[in-house]
Coordinates of C-alpha atoms in Angstrom, one line a residue:
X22 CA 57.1 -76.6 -58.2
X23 CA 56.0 -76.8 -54.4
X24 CA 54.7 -73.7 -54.4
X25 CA 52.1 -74.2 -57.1
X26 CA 50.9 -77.8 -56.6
X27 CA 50.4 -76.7 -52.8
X28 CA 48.2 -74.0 -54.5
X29 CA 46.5 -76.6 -56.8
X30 CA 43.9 -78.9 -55.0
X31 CA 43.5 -82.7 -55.8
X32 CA 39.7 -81.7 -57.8
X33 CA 41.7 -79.3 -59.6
X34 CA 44.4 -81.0 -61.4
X35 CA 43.4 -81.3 -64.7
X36 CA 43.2 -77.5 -65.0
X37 CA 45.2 -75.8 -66.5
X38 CA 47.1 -72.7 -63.7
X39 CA 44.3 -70.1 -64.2
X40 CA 46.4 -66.2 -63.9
X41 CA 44.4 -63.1 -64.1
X42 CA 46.5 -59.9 -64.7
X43 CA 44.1 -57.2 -63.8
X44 CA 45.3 -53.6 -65.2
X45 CA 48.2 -55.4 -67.7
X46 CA 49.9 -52.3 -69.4
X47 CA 52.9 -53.7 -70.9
X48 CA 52.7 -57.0 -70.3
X49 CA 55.7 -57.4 -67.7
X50 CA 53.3 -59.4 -65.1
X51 CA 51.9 -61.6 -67.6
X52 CA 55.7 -62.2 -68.4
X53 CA 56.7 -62.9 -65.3
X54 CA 53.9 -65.2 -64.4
X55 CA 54.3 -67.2 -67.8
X56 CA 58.6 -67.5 -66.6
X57 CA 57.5 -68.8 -63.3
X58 CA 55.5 -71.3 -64.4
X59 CA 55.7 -72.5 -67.9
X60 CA 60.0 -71.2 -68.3
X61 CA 60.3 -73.0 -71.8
X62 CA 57.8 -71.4 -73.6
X63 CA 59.8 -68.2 -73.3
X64 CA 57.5 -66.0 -72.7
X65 CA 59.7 -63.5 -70.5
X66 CA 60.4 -60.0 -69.2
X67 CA 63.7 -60.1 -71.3
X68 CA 62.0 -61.4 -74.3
X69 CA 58.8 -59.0 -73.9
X70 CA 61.0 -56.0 -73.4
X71 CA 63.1 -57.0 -77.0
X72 CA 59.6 -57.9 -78.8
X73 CA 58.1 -54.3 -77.5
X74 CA 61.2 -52.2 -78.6
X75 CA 61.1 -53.5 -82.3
X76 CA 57.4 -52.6 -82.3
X77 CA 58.6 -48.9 -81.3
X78 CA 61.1 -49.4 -83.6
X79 CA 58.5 -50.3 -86.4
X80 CA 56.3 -47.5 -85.5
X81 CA 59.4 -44.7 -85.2
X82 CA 58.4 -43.9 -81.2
X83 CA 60.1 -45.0 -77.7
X84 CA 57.5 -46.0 -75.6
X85 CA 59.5 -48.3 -73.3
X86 CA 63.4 -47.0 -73.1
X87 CA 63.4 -48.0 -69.8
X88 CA 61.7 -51.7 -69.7
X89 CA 59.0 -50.8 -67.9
X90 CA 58.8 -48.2 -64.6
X91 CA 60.4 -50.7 -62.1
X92 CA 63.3 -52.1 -64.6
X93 CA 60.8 -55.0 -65.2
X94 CA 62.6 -56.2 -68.2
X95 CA 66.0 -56.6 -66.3
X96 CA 64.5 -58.8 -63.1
X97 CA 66.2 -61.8 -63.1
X98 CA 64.6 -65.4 -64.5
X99 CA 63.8 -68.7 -63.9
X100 CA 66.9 -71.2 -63.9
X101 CA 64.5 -73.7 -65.0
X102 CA 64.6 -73.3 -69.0
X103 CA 62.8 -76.1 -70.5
X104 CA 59.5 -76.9 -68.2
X105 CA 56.5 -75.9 -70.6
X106 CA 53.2 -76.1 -68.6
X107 CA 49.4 -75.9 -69.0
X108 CA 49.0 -72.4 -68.0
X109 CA 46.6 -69.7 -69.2
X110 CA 47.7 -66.0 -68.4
X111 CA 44.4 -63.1 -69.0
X112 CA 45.5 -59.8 -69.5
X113 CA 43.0 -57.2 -69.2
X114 CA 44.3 -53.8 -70.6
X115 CA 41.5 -51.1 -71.0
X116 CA 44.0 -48.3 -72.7
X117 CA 43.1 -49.6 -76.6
X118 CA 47.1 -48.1 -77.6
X119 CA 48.2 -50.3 -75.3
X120 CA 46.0 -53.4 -75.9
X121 CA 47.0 -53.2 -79.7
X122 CA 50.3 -53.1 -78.8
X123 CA 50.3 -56.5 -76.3
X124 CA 48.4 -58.0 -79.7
X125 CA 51.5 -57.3 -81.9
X126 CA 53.7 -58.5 -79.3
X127 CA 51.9 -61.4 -78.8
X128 CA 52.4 -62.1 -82.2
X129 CA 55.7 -62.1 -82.4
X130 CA 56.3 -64.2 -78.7
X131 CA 53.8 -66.9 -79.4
X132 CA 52.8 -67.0 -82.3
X133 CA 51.4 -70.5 -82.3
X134 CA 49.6 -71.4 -79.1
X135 CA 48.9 -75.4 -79.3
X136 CA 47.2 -77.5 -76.8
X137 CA 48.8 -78.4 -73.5
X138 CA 51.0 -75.4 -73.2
X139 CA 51.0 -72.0 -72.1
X140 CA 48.8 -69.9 -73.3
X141 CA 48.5 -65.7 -73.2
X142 CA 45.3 -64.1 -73.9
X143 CA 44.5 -60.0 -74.1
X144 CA 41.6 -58.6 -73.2
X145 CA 40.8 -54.8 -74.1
X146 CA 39.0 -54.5 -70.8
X147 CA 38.5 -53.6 -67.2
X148 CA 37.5 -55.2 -64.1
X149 CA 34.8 -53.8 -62.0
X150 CA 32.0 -54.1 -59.5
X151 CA 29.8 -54.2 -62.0
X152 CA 29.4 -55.5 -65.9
X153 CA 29.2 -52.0 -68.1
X154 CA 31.2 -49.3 -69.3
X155 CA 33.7 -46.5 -68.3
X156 CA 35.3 -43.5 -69.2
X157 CA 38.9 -43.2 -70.3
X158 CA 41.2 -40.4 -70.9
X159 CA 41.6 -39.4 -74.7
X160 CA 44.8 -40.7 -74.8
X161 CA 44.4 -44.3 -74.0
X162 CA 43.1 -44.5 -77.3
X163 CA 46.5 -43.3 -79.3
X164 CA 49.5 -43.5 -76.4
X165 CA 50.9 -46.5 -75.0
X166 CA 52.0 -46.3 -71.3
X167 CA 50.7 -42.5 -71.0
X168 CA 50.0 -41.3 -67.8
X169 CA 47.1 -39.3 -68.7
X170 CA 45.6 -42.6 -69.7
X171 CA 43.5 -42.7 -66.3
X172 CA 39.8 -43.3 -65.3
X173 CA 37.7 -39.7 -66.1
X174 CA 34.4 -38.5 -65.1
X175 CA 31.5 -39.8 -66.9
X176 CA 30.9 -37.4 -70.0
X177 CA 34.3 -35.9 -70.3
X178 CA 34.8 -34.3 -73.3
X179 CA 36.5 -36.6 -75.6
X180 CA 36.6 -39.7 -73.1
X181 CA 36.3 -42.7 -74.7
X182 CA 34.7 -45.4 -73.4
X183 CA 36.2 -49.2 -72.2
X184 CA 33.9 -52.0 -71.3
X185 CA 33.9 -53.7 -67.7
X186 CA 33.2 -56.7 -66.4
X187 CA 33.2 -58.6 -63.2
X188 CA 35.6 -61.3 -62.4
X189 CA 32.7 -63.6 -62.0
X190 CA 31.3 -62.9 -65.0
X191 CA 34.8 -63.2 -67.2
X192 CA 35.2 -66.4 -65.8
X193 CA 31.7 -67.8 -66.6
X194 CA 31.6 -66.5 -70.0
X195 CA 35.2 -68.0 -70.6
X196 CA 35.1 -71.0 -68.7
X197 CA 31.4 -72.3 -69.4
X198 CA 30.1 -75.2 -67.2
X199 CA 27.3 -77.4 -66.7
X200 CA 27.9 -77.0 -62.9
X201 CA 27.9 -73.7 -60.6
X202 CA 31.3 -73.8 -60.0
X203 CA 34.1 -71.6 -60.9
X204 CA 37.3 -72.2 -62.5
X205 CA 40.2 -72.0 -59.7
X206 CA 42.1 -68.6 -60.4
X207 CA 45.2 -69.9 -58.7
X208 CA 47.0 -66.1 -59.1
X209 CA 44.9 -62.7 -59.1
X210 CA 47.0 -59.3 -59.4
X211 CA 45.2 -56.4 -59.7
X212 CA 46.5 -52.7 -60.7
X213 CA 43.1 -50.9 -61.2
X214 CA 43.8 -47.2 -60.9
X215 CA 42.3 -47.2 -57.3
X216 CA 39.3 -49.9 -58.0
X217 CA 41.2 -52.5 -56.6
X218 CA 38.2 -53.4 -53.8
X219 CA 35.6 -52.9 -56.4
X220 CA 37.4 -55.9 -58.9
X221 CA 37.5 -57.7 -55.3
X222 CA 33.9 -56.9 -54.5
X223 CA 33.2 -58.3 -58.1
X224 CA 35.1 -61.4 -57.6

């Protein structure tokens, strides 16, 4: 609790703990942010890992045996099992395979998000630099967690394309105000296939 009301200034308090999850893939950040700080929603790298599994179970594949590349569905959890918090987690996944998936297991972890608790949104796109557009590998559209799903040169055959935005701009296009001010973002992670500075400069 220290931790993030030192990170929460006085002006601040009646918003809700702003988490961007730059470059999402499965969902196993977002997880372990919405544990830290909102436990009893049960939103969790446990419960992610079971809700992912059924949906490769319900589509005959096996896209995460493992629970994610660093064991990120056996990390242990919060003791805390009952604090629910006003917390908003983004998830920006440009792979659209992957996105789709995050939708269906967003589904079946919260299916009912109601004022004044935590709260998990998806976003089928990247951070940049620059508002615009980029070029994907083929198989982001069809394969969740490939590893061909990667950044490509501008007219590659078959690439298709993801939109990007700044953080700047996602924030005042989400978060609309009659003042120049931005929303706090009290936690930023970013996993950007290299453009980590450029989401930065764009921040």
């Amino acid at each position: 609790d220290t931790l993030f009301a030192d990170a929460t200034s006085t002006s601040t308090t009646q918003q809700p703990y702003l988490v961007l999850d730059i470059g999402c893939n499965k969902g196993y950040t977002s997880a372990d942010f919405l544990d830290a700080l909102s436990p009893g929603t049960n939103m969790n790298p446990h419960t992610l890992v079971t809700a992912i599994r059924a949906i490769a179970k319900e589509d005959d594949t096996k896209f995460d045996r493992d629970g994610g590349v660093c064991n990120d569905s056996k990390k242990a959890l919060n003791r805390d099992r009952s604090t629910v918090r006003d917390v908003e987690v983004h998830c920006f996944e440009p792979s659209p395979a992957t996105y789709e998936m995050l939708i269906r297991a967003h589904t079946k972890l919260m299916p009912k998000e109601e004022d004044g608790g935590a709260k998990w949104f998806i976003h089928n796109k990247g951070l940049h630099s620059t508002n615009g557009e980029m070029a994907w590998h083929s198989a982001c559209a069809h394969a969740v967690g490939d590893e061909l799903c990667t950044i490509v040169d501008e007219g590659t055959s078959d690439a298709i394309t993801v939109p990007v935005v700044t953080v700047d701009t996602f924030l005042e296009e989400t978060y609309p105000s009659s003042s120049s001010e931005l929303p706090l973002v009290h936690m930023l992670k970013i996993d950007a296939e290299g453009l980590d500075p450029a989401v930065l400069q764009g921040s």
